[in-house]
Structure formats: C-alpha cells, structure tokens
GROMACS .gro file of C-alpha atoms in nm:
model
  454
    1UNK     CA    1   0.741  20.102  14.627
    2UNK     CA    2   1.084  20.171  14.779
    3UNK     CA    3   1.382  20.030  14.596
    4UNK     CA    4   1.664  19.854  14.776
    5UNK     CA    5   1.994  19.771  14.615
    6UNK     CA    6   2.202  19.496  14.774
    7UNK     CA    7   2.574  19.537  14.709
    8UNK     CA    8   2.742  19.199  14.729
    9UNK     CA    9   2.582  18.861  14.666
   10UNK     CA   10   2.740  18.657  14.943
   11UNK     CA   11   2.523  18.468  15.191
   12UNK     CA   12   2.429  18.780  15.389
   13UNK     CA   13   2.356  18.972  15.068
   14UNK     CA   14   2.137  18.693  14.933
   15UNK     CA   15   1.939  18.670  15.257
   16UNK     CA   16   1.899  19.049  15.274
   17UNK     CA   17   1.763  19.046  14.917
   18UNK     CA   18   1.517  18.765  15.000
   19UNK     CA   19   1.404  18.949  15.313
   20UNK     CA   20   1.356  19.274  15.119
   21UNK     CA   21   1.151  19.091  14.856
   22UNK     CA   22   0.935  18.934  15.127
   23UNK     CA   23   0.875  19.277  15.280
   24UNK     CA   24   0.754  19.421  14.951
   25UNK     CA   25   1.054  19.623  14.835
   26UNK     CA   26   1.170  19.648  14.477
   27UNK     CA   27   1.506  19.468  14.497
   28UNK     CA   28   1.818  19.473  14.282
   29UNK     CA   29   2.142  19.287  14.360
   30UNK     CA   30   2.475  19.412  14.225
   31UNK     CA   31   2.811  19.239  14.267
   32UNK     CA   32   3.143  19.350  14.120
   33UNK     CA   33   3.251  18.985  14.107
   34UNK     CA   34   3.088  18.680  13.951
   35UNK     CA   35   2.786  18.550  14.143
   36UNK     CA   36   2.789  18.176  14.226
   37UNK     CA   37   2.543  17.968  14.023
   38UNK     CA   38   2.343  17.857  14.327
   39UNK     CA   39   2.295  18.219  14.439
   40UNK     CA   40   2.175  18.318  14.091
   41UNK     CA   41   1.928  18.032  14.100
   42UNK     CA   42   1.791  18.154  14.435
   43UNK     CA   43   1.759  18.510  14.306
   44UNK     CA   44   1.586  18.396  13.989
   45UNK     CA   45   1.345  18.179  14.187
   46UNK     CA   46   1.252  18.481  14.401
   47UNK     CA   47   1.211  18.707  14.096
   48UNK     CA   48   1.500  18.932  14.198
   49UNK     CA   49   1.698  19.110  13.927
   50UNK     CA   50   2.077  19.116  13.954
   51UNK     CA   51   2.402  19.202  13.780
   52UNK     CA   52   2.755  19.068  13.819
   53UNK     CA   53   3.102  19.174  13.717
   54UNK     CA   54   3.054  19.539  13.816
   55UNK     CA   55   2.812  19.801  13.947
   56UNK     CA   56   2.608  19.985  13.683
   57UNK     CA   57   2.499  20.328  13.809
   58UNK     CA   58   2.184  20.329  13.595
   59UNK     CA   59   2.066  20.012  13.773
   60UNK     CA   60   2.115  20.138  14.127
   61UNK     CA   61   2.091  20.519  14.118
   62UNK     CA   62   1.720  20.524  14.210
   63UNK     CA   63   1.763  20.315  14.529
   64UNK     CA   64   1.655  20.473  14.858
   65UNK     CA   65   1.840  20.213  15.069
   66UNK     CA   66   2.162  20.027  14.991
   67UNK     CA   67   2.252  19.718  15.193
   68UNK     CA   68   2.625  19.682  15.150
   69UNK     CA   69   2.865  19.398  15.203
   70UNK     CA   70   3.095  19.473  15.500
   71UNK     CA   71   3.392  19.414  15.275
   72UNK     CA   72   3.315  19.729  15.074
   73UNK     CA   73   3.499  20.025  15.234
   74UNK     CA   74   3.330  20.357  15.305
   75UNK     CA   75   3.561  20.524  15.054
   76UNK     CA   76   3.455  20.305  14.760
   77UNK     CA   77   3.336  20.532  14.475
   78UNK     CA   78   3.000  20.355  14.450
   79UNK     CA   79   2.930  20.417  14.821
   80UNK     CA   80   3.029  20.784  14.799
   81UNK     CA   81   2.812  20.826  14.490
   82UNK     CA   82   2.508  20.659  14.652
   83UNK     CA   83   2.534  20.873  14.966
   84UNK     CA   84   2.576  21.188  14.761
   85UNK     CA   85   2.258  21.086  14.577
   86UNK     CA   86   2.066  21.072  14.909
   87UNK     CA   87   2.064  20.693  14.945
   88UNK     CA   88   2.090  20.549  15.298
   89UNK     CA   89   2.371  20.292  15.316
   90UNK     CA   90   2.338  20.029  15.590
   91UNK     CA   91   2.466  19.683  15.682
   92UNK     CA   92   2.276  19.359  15.644
   93UNK     CA   93   2.254  19.331  16.025
   94UNK     CA   94   2.096  19.676  16.048
   95UNK     CA   95   1.847  19.596  15.773
   96UNK     CA   96   1.748  19.264  15.931
   97UNK     CA   97   1.707  19.415  16.279
   98UNK     CA   98   1.471  19.681  16.144
   99UNK     CA   99   1.237  19.397  16.048
  100UNK     CA  100   1.265  19.209  16.381
  101UNK     CA  101   1.056  19.424  16.613
  102UNK     CA  102   1.073  19.305  16.974
  103UNK     CA  103   1.376  19.079  16.916
  104UNK     CA  104   1.643  19.055  17.187
  105UNK     CA  105   2.003  19.087  17.072
  106UNK     CA  106   2.331  19.021  17.248
  107UNK     CA  107   2.606  19.186  17.041
  108UNK     CA  108   2.969  19.072  17.065
  109UNK     CA  109   3.271  19.249  16.917
  110UNK     CA  110   3.644  19.278  16.981
  111UNK     CA  111   3.968  19.216  16.798
  112UNK     CA  112   3.996  18.862  16.934
  113UNK     CA  113   3.765  18.609  17.096
  114UNK     CA  114   3.440  18.715  16.924
  115UNK     CA  115   3.350  18.375  16.780
  116UNK     CA  116   3.434  18.182  17.096
  117UNK     CA  117   3.238  18.423  17.315
  118UNK     CA  118   2.939  18.435  17.081
  119UNK     CA  119   2.928  18.056  17.061
  120UNK     CA  120   2.973  18.021  17.437
  121UNK     CA  121   2.688  18.263  17.517
  122UNK     CA  122   2.453  18.083  17.277
  123UNK     CA  123   2.555  17.746  17.427
  124UNK     CA  124   2.485  17.866  17.782
  125UNK     CA  125   2.146  18.006  17.683
  126UNK     CA  126   2.045  17.689  17.497
  127UNK     CA  127   2.165  17.472  17.785
  128UNK     CA  128   1.942  17.676  18.016
  129UNK     CA  129   1.640  17.616  17.794
  130UNK     CA  130   1.639  17.931  17.581
  131UNK     CA  131   1.580  17.930  17.206
  132UNK     CA  132   1.904  18.111  17.119
  133UNK     CA  133   2.102  18.122  16.793
  134UNK     CA  134   2.434  18.262  16.676
  135UNK     CA  135   2.437  18.501  16.382
  136UNK     CA  136   2.639  18.779  16.224
  137UNK     CA  137   2.989  18.662  16.140
  138UNK     CA  138   2.900  18.305  16.237
  139UNK     CA  139   2.595  18.089  16.187
  140UNK     CA  140   2.323  18.201  15.948
  141UNK     CA  141   2.281  18.561  15.833
  142UNK     CA  142   2.049  18.760  16.057
  143UNK     CA  143   1.831  18.838  15.754
  144UNK     CA  144   1.756  18.467  15.725
  145UNK     CA  145   1.619  18.465  16.082
  146UNK     CA  146   1.426  18.784  16.008
  147UNK     CA  147   1.230  18.591  15.744
  148UNK     CA  148   1.099  18.345  16.006
  149UNK     CA  149   0.737  18.380  16.116
  150UNK     CA  150   0.820  18.356  16.487
  151UNK     CA  151   1.099  18.507  16.695
  152UNK     CA  152   1.373  18.324  16.883
  153UNK     CA  153   1.427  18.414  17.250
  154UNK     CA  154   1.769  18.572  17.190
  155UNK     CA  155   1.997  18.630  16.892
  156UNK     CA  156   2.367  18.634  16.979
  157UNK     CA  157   2.532  18.840  16.706
  158UNK     CA  158   2.905  18.847  16.635
  159UNK     CA  159   2.996  19.183  16.481
  160UNK     CA  160   3.307  19.306  16.304
  161UNK     CA  161   3.414  19.669  16.290
  162UNK     CA  162   3.321  19.665  15.920
  163UNK     CA  163   2.960  19.573  16.004
  164UNK     CA  164   2.937  19.822  16.289
  165UNK     CA  165   3.025  20.111  16.058
  166UNK     CA  166   2.677  20.095  15.903
  167UNK     CA  167   2.446  20.021  16.197
  168UNK     CA  168   2.293  20.353  16.310
  169UNK     CA  169   1.984  20.218  16.492
  170UNK     CA  170   2.067  19.858  16.591
  171UNK     CA  171   1.975  19.831  16.961
  172UNK     CA  172   2.108  19.532  17.154
  173UNK     CA  173   1.997  19.421  17.501
  174UNK     CA  174   2.361  19.342  17.589
  175UNK     CA  175   2.674  19.469  17.411
  176UNK     CA  176   3.026  19.335  17.463
  177UNK     CA  177   3.370  19.467  17.362
  178UNK     CA  178   3.625  19.201  17.453
  179UNK     CA  179   3.940  19.389  17.355
  180UNK     CA  180   4.077  19.635  17.102
  181UNK     CA  181   4.418  19.564  16.953
  182UNK     CA  182   4.564  19.662  16.614
  183UNK     CA  183   4.372  19.488  16.335
  184UNK     CA  184   4.238  19.588  15.992
  185UNK     CA  185   4.441  19.908  16.022
  186UNK     CA  186   4.475  19.920  15.644
  187UNK     CA  187   4.099  19.998  15.642
  188UNK     CA  188   4.133  20.274  15.904
  189UNK     CA  189   4.423  20.483  15.770
  190UNK     CA  190   4.654  20.294  16.009
  191UNK     CA  191   4.487  20.482  16.296
  192UNK     CA  192   4.381  20.259  16.586
  193UNK     CA  193   4.154  20.533  16.724
  194UNK     CA  194   3.941  20.516  16.408
  195UNK     CA  195   3.929  20.137  16.439
  196UNK     CA  196   3.829  20.165  16.807
  197UNK     CA  197   3.556  20.416  16.722
  198UNK     CA  198   3.404  20.164  16.481
  199UNK     CA  199   3.405  19.899  16.754
  200UNK     CA  200   3.256  20.146  17.002
  201UNK     CA  201   2.939  20.182  16.794
  202UNK     CA  202   2.821  19.859  16.960
  203UNK     CA  203   2.749  20.064  17.277
  204UNK     CA  204   2.572  20.352  17.101
  205UNK     CA  205   2.210  20.229  17.099
  206UNK     CA  206   2.191  19.999  17.399
  207UNK     CA  207   1.840  19.933  17.530
  208UNK     CA  208   1.740  20.142  17.833
  209UNK     CA  209   1.776  19.835  18.057
  210UNK     CA  210   2.079  19.712  17.864
  211UNK     CA  211   2.426  19.619  17.981
  212UNK     CA  212   2.766  19.721  17.842
  213UNK     CA  213   3.032  19.458  17.912
  214UNK     CA  214   3.402  19.518  17.851
  215UNK     CA  215   3.754  19.432  17.962
  216UNK     CA  216   3.841  19.704  18.211
  217UNK     CA  217   4.217  19.677  18.165
  218UNK     CA  218   4.218  19.735  17.789
  219UNK     CA  219   4.385  20.070  17.725
  220UNK     CA  220   4.210  20.133  17.392
  221UNK     CA  221   3.867  20.060  17.543
  222UNK     CA  222   3.939  20.300  17.830
  223UNK     CA  223   4.033  20.575  17.584
  224UNK     CA  224   3.726  20.496  17.373
  225UNK     CA  225   3.494  20.539  17.672
  226UNK     CA  226   3.643  20.877  17.751
  227UNK     CA  227   3.544  20.986  17.401
  228UNK     CA  228   3.205  20.813  17.415
  229UNK     CA  229   3.078  20.760  17.773
  230UNK     CA  230   2.825  20.484  17.842
  231UNK     CA  231   2.485  20.577  17.987
  232UNK     CA  232   2.352  20.222  18.044
  233UNK     CA  233   2.450  19.960  18.300
  234UNK     CA  234   2.814  19.851  18.303
  235UNK     CA  235   2.987  19.521  18.380
  236UNK     CA  236   3.368  19.535  18.368
  237UNK     CA  237   3.599  19.239  18.413
  238UNK     CA  238   3.969  19.236  18.490
  239UNK     CA  239   4.271  19.019  18.561
  240UNK     CA  240   4.418  18.904  18.888
  241UNK     CA  241   4.296  19.054  19.215
  242UNK     CA  242   4.201  18.921  19.557
  243UNK     CA  243   3.857  19.077  19.554
  244UNK     CA  244   3.682  19.283  19.287
  245UNK     CA  245   3.576  19.628  19.398
  246UNK     CA  246   3.203  19.585  19.457
  247UNK     CA  247   3.085  19.880  19.251
  248UNK     CA  248   3.363  19.889  18.994
  249UNK     CA  249   3.416  19.536  18.867
  250UNK     CA  250   3.168  19.262  18.788
  251UNK     CA  251   3.430  18.988  18.775
  252UNK     CA  252   3.800  18.922  18.817
  253UNK     CA  253   4.034  18.644  18.711
  254UNK     CA  254   4.237  18.510  19.003
  255UNK     CA  255   4.499  18.237  19.021
  256UNK     CA  256   4.258  17.944  19.053
  257UNK     CA  257   3.914  18.085  18.983
  258UNK     CA  258   3.697  18.359  18.841
  259UNK     CA  259   3.534  18.567  19.112
  260UNK     CA  260   3.202  18.730  19.026
  261UNK     CA  261   3.033  19.005  19.228
  262UNK     CA  262   2.652  19.006  19.220
  263UNK     CA  263   2.398  19.199  19.430
  264UNK     CA  264   2.314  18.878  19.614
  265UNK     CA  265   2.675  18.796  19.694
  266UNK     CA  266   3.005  18.678  19.545
  267UNK     CA  267   3.045  18.354  19.355
  268UNK     CA  268   3.348  18.176  19.216
  269UNK     CA  269   3.397  17.958  18.909
  270UNK     CA  270   3.691  17.717  18.946
  271UNK     CA  271   3.923  17.729  18.644
  272UNK     CA  272   3.971  17.352  18.668
  273UNK     CA  273   3.598  17.306  18.602
  274UNK     CA  274   3.590  17.516  18.284
  275UNK     CA  275   3.620  17.348  17.944
  276UNK     CA  276   3.812  17.641  17.791
  277UNK     CA  277   4.168  17.704  17.904
  278UNK     CA  278   4.407  17.998  17.874
  279UNK     CA  279   4.397  18.355  18.001
  280UNK     CA  280   4.241  18.487  17.679
  281UNK     CA  281   3.958  18.233  17.710
  282UNK     CA  282   3.899  18.325  18.075
  283UNK     CA  283   3.830  18.680  17.954
  284UNK     CA  284   3.580  18.540  17.704
  285UNK     CA  285   3.419  18.338  17.983
  286UNK     CA  286   3.385  18.640  18.214
  287UNK     CA  287   3.206  18.830  17.937
  288UNK     CA  288   2.976  18.533  17.876
  289UNK     CA  289   2.899  18.502  18.249
  290UNK     CA  290   2.798  18.868  18.267
  291UNK     CA  291   2.581  18.848  17.954
  292UNK     CA  292   2.396  18.529  18.045
  293UNK     CA  293   2.336  18.624  18.408
  294UNK     CA  294   2.192  18.955  18.289
  295UNK     CA  295   1.965  18.759  18.055
  296UNK     CA  296   1.836  18.557  18.351
  297UNK     CA  297   2.028  18.228  18.343
  298UNK     CA  298   2.063  18.074  18.690
  299UNK     CA  299   2.405  17.997  18.836
  300UNK     CA  300   2.367  17.617  18.836
  301UNK     CA  301   2.278  17.604  18.466
  302UNK     CA  302   2.558  17.850  18.388
  303UNK     CA  303   2.826  17.648  18.566
  304UNK     CA  304   2.716  17.327  18.395
  305UNK     CA  305   2.719  17.490  18.051
  306UNK     CA  306   3.068  17.633  18.106
  307UNK     CA  307   3.185  17.281  18.185
  308UNK     CA  308   3.035  17.121  17.872
  309UNK     CA  309   3.116  17.383  17.607
  310UNK     CA  310   3.338  17.265  17.320
  311UNK     CA  311   3.582  17.506  17.157
  312UNK     CA  312   3.500  17.644  16.811
  313UNK     CA  313   3.669  17.503  16.498
  314UNK     CA  314   3.993  17.666  16.377
  315UNK     CA  315   4.074  17.808  16.721
  316UNK     CA  316   4.357  17.601  16.876
  317UNK     CA  317   4.192  17.294  16.723
  318UNK     CA  318   4.355  16.952  16.747
  319UNK     CA  319   4.442  16.848  16.390
  320UNK     CA  320   4.608  16.515  16.474
  321UNK     CA  321   4.932  16.354  16.586
  322UNK     CA  322   5.177  16.211  16.334
  323UNK     CA  323   5.493  16.035  16.453
  324UNK     CA  324   5.469  16.204  16.795
  325UNK     CA  325   5.427  16.552  16.638
  326UNK     CA  326   5.106  16.730  16.743
  327UNK     CA  327   4.939  16.948  16.477
  328UNK     CA  328   4.726  17.242  16.591
  329UNK     CA  329   4.493  17.439  16.364
  330UNK     CA  330   4.462  17.800  16.481
  331UNK     CA  331   4.366  17.935  16.139
  332UNK     CA  332   4.123  18.181  16.298
  333UNK     CA  333   4.425  18.372  16.437
  334UNK     CA  334   4.405  18.646  16.175
  335UNK     CA  335   4.584  18.919  16.373
  336UNK     CA  336   4.889  18.970  16.592
  337UNK     CA  337   4.724  18.934  16.932
  338UNK     CA  338   4.545  18.611  16.840
  339UNK     CA  339   4.878  18.452  16.752
  340UNK     CA  340   5.033  18.599  17.066
  341UNK     CA  341   4.768  18.425  17.276
  342UNK     CA  342   4.835  18.096  17.096
  343UNK     CA  343   5.210  18.123  17.149
  344UNK     CA  344   5.149  18.198  17.516
  345UNK     CA  345   5.004  17.849  17.552
  346UNK     CA  346   5.310  17.682  17.393
  347UNK     CA  347   5.614  17.534  17.567
  348UNK     CA  348   5.963  17.678  17.525
  349UNK     CA  349   6.152  17.580  17.210
  350UNK     CA  350   5.900  17.317  17.107
  351UNK     CA  351   5.714  17.426  16.793
  352UNK     CA  352   5.732  17.478  16.421
  353UNK     CA  353   5.525  17.791  16.360
  354UNK     CA  354   5.336  17.853  16.035
  355UNK     CA  355   5.266  18.224  15.971
  356UNK     CA  356   5.151  18.444  15.687
  357UNK     CA  357   4.869  18.557  15.462
  358UNK     CA  358   4.721  18.893  15.370
  359UNK     CA  359   4.893  19.155  15.584
  360UNK     CA  360   4.664  19.411  15.751
  361UNK     CA  361   4.927  19.654  15.871
  362UNK     CA  362   5.082  19.408  16.118
  363UNK     CA  363   5.390  19.479  16.325
  364UNK     CA  364   5.539  19.131  16.370
  365UNK     CA  365   5.813  19.259  16.600
  366UNK     CA  366   5.551  19.269  16.879
  367UNK     CA  367   5.548  18.887  16.886
  368UNK     CA  368   5.920  18.843  16.822
  369UNK     CA  369   6.001  18.751  17.183
  370UNK     CA  370   5.726  18.488  17.197
  371UNK     CA  371   5.832  18.350  16.860
  372UNK     CA  372   6.192  18.331  16.982
  373UNK     CA  373   6.085  18.163  17.308
  374UNK     CA  374   5.868  17.895  17.148
  375UNK     CA  375   5.982  17.827  16.794
  376UNK     CA  376   6.250  17.599  16.651
  377UNK     CA  377   6.148  17.668  16.292
  378UNK     CA  378   5.925  17.904  16.093
  379UNK     CA  379   5.729  17.867  15.770
  380UNK     CA  380   5.594  18.175  15.596
  381UNK     CA  381   5.290  18.044  15.405
  382UNK     CA  382   5.209  18.341  15.185
  383UNK     CA  383   5.284  18.511  14.855
  384UNK     CA  384   5.384  18.829  15.039
  385UNK     CA  385   5.658  18.707  15.274
  386UNK     CA  386   5.900  19.003  15.260
  387UNK     CA  387   5.768  19.181  15.571
  388UNK     CA  388   5.769  18.859  15.775
  389UNK     CA  389   6.122  18.788  15.657
  390UNK     CA  390   6.233  19.142  15.743
  391UNK     CA  391   6.081  19.146  16.094
  392UNK     CA  392   6.121  18.781  16.205
  393UNK     CA  393   6.388  18.642  15.976
  394UNK     CA  394   6.669  18.793  16.184
  395UNK     CA  395   6.575  18.604  16.503
  396UNK     CA  396   6.820  18.325  16.424
  397UNK     CA  397   6.538  18.074  16.371
  398UNK     CA  398   6.550  17.865  16.049
  399UNK     CA  399   6.268  17.956  15.811
  400UNK     CA  400   6.132  17.864  15.470
  401UNK     CA  401   5.870  18.018  15.239
  402UNK     CA  402   5.580  17.820  15.094
  403UNK     CA  403   5.277  17.906  14.881
  404UNK     CA  404   5.100  17.571  14.896
  405UNK     CA  405   4.947  17.403  15.201
  406UNK     CA  406   5.051  17.045  15.120
  407UNK     CA  407   5.412  17.156  15.077
  408UNK     CA  408   5.386  17.360  15.399
  409UNK     CA  409   5.269  17.066  15.607
  410UNK     CA  410   5.526  16.827  15.461
  411UNK     CA  411   5.803  17.080  15.524
  412UNK     CA  412   5.675  17.145  15.879
  413UNK     CA  413   5.690  16.773  15.951
  414UNK     CA  414   6.044  16.748  15.816
  415UNK     CA  415   6.153  17.047  16.028
  416UNK     CA  416   5.985  16.905  16.340
  417UNK     CA  417   6.172  16.578  16.305
  418UNK     CA  418   6.501  16.752  16.225
  419UNK     CA  419   6.489  17.009  16.509
  420UNK     CA  420   6.310  16.799  16.773
  421UNK     CA  421   5.985  16.996  16.785
  422UNK     CA  422   5.678  16.825  16.932
  423UNK     CA  423   5.418  17.064  16.789
  424UNK     CA  424   5.336  17.223  16.453
  425UNK     CA  425   5.119  17.530  16.505
  426UNK     CA  426   4.928  17.701  16.225
  427UNK     CA  427   4.860  18.046  16.373
  428UNK     CA  428   4.894  18.278  16.073
  429UNK     CA  429   4.864  18.631  16.221
  430UNK     CA  430   4.708  18.733  15.889
  431UNK     CA  431   4.392  18.716  15.682
  432UNK     CA  432   4.371  18.424  15.441
  433UNK     CA  433   4.275  18.581  15.110
  434UNK     CA  434   4.610  18.555  14.930
  435UNK     CA  435   4.595  18.174  14.903
  436UNK     CA  436   4.255  18.069  15.042
  437UNK     CA  437   3.884  18.157  15.028
  438UNK     CA  438   3.871  18.236  15.401
  439UNK     CA  439   4.021  18.122  15.732
  440UNK     CA  440   3.789  17.817  15.738
  441UNK     CA  441   3.919  17.704  15.400
  442UNK     CA  442   4.276  17.755  15.520
  443UNK     CA  443   4.213  17.552  15.836
  444UNK     CA  444   4.026  17.275  15.656
  445UNK     CA  445   4.298  17.236  15.395
  446UNK     CA  446   4.562  17.232  15.669
  447UNK     CA  447   4.378  16.949  15.846
  448UNK     CA  448   4.339  16.757  15.520
  449UNK     CA  449   4.711  16.798  15.451
  450UNK     CA  450   4.793  16.662  15.798
  451UNK     CA  451   4.583  16.352  15.721
  452UNK     CA  452   4.798  16.280  15.414
  453UNK     CA  453   5.098  16.237  15.646
  454UNK     CA  454   4.934  15.942  15.822
   0.00000   0.00000   0.00000
C-alpha cells in the first residue's frame, strides 16, 4: 500500500486526505501549526493519523507522495528533504485531478481578476444548462469533488502560482492567463520572470483540442511565451481597436463594445449591457467569452448570462452609505495592480483610501499618481507601515496609522467628513495576514465596522 503524507490540514489538505483514504492509500497528515478541532474530528472519523505543531521526519519519511499546502515554499527544509528521499511532491489540485479521469477542466490564473473570471465562467456555463462548479482558490477543494461518484460537466479551477508550481500532469481543456504583474515576489527571489514561469505552467499540459487564452498586450505574458511557446489553439484579447485582426486576435475592447471574431462572423457585446464595469473587468469578460464559446455555449445564452452576473464579494463591493459617505470593500485587492484598477474607477479628490497589510515586495510608488489624483486622506491599516509611509507619506496627503479595523473605519469616517470625501475605499494592496485570517475576514470585519456607524 502506497503511503501519502498530506502537509497542511486546511480545507484542501483535509479533502486530499479523505480522497486518499477513499482510494486505498495509507494516509498521514502533518501540520506545523495547530489543527482545528473540527478537522481533527473529521480525520479521526475517517481513521486517518495526524500530527500537529511540527513535522516529524520519522512519521513522513516513508511516503511515496506528498500533497503539500500551496503556502509551503519549495525551499522549505521538509520539502527539500522529501524530494531528496525520492518522494514526489504535488499540489492538492494535481492529486485530485489524477483521480478524476475524463473530467473537463477550465483553468484560470493571473495576478488579478482570477476569482471574478472563474465565477463568471461558471455562471455562464450554469446559465446555459451545464453542471459546472468553481474550485481551486474558491468554492470547494477539488479533492472534495473527486470523491463524488459522478462527474460534473466542467470544473472551473482558479489557480495561484503557488499551486501551479506542483502540477506536472494537470491537463485542462481551456487555460487562461489574464495578466502578470508583480505579486508574491518575496516567494520568487524578487524576480518577476520566476513568478511568470510559475503562472505559465497552466499552458504546459493543455489537451490536444485545448485552447490557451491570454491578454495579448501584457508584456510579461509575451516574454513568457517566447520562453515557452504554445502548441495548442490560441485566443488572444486586446484593448481598443476598430477591428481585430482575423487570425491574430479573438476579441478586442472598443469604446462602446467588445468585438469578437469567430469563424462564422464577428459579433459585438455592448458594454452597457454587461453587469460588470471597468476596463479590468472587460478583460475578464473577454477571457470568459472565449472559454465558454470554446466549451460550446451559444451566443444568446452567453449574452444573457453576462447581463445577469453579480460581482464576487470583496471586489469593489458596496459596504453601505453612512451620512452620504459611500463605503466600498475591495479587500480582495491584495497587490498593487488590483488597487490601481480600483483607483482608476474613482473620481478625482473624492476618497479616503485604506491601505496596508503583509507586504509582498510591493513598490507603492507605482500607484502614487493615482493615489494623489483620487485621495484626500490615507489610512495605513497594518503593523508594518514604514514602507507605505516612506513611499506615499510624502505626497502631501494627510495620513494616519491604525492596527484595528473598528478604529480604522471610525477614523475614515471622521476624515471623510473633515475633508469632504464622498467615498471610503478599502483597497489594501497587500495580503491580510498581519491582522486578519485572510482577505475575506478583513472584508467581513470592515463591513461589520461600517454597520456600527449607522
């Protein structure tokens, strides 16, 4: 009997362990942190042995496969030791897919827009009558679906660069790279090429009749594809043009519509009829159009689904209006470009901007002009505010530092009333782990704090 060790007892780790047990493996779960009580109860019920508070080499050294949490870096001593010992180290997605023969996957990655695009594709497919589900970074872990007795029509999987590092055989039907901008550079030796190479793995094992979809004007994607050319079908999308080149671009964003080139002719999607707004969302929509048309969705169903889609939580989410001040929760903006997109949708000199969290090698000077254009006041909500203060504190915009969300929201309201701002925008630019469990926790607590102002 082959032994599998699962490193990390989060939701994906738990489901991978349960799947491995169902498939007849000897399973051991190891977590360097404490394991939540409910997870331990699930493991005990399944007869799965586990340890917490550290990895014991004697307990895992005889494993032939290790399913690792994406948060564990490749350079972690335990990973190096396992590989040196001949153990194959893979991601939970890879492990699940190996036990889902015949399943159809649409894989979505990129520095920004992954969750919106994944959710949009699944919405379009379900609206057209497909049994489609979201998985990966959103929805349930793929290993949970792998335990089901029957297969869904399509699994739309959101993938981070961390997950893609350990997916040598995962073979999607459609793969999408939305964009590549600096993010998680602390994980990649502050080298964007290494980060891009991790993203590019999503194109490596495309099905023979698969489709690679990407933003054709992204410089890092263009450089990536020089290093790793694509052999499958290609659908590129781009920004403004009068007419996409028939053989070069699938779709193009114009002033009032999205123009799509298909073998049977050209079709347009009026921007006024789309539920999502903003240039960054139009890129997400073009990727979703390409993916769902390739899957076989008809144009009428597609247009109707694009009209009815509702934006995902924590992405430019309405958090309420208090005394004529509009609060917006953009907690999912965990990198520079995500916040840049949010600021691009804001009016001049009209907001109090809340920034900060766990820095990932950010250069905040790249958004300085947008911050200066839009912001009347800044709040750095983080323990580690020195870099924000150094790079944005000299813009001449009043700022304060806060380490508690209730205090942040109260202070933002005071500043909005004092300086005449009509909007308070939480768009942190950073990961959430210094003060919160995750970006959802940060956004939820922000919304709760806004309610206390009422």
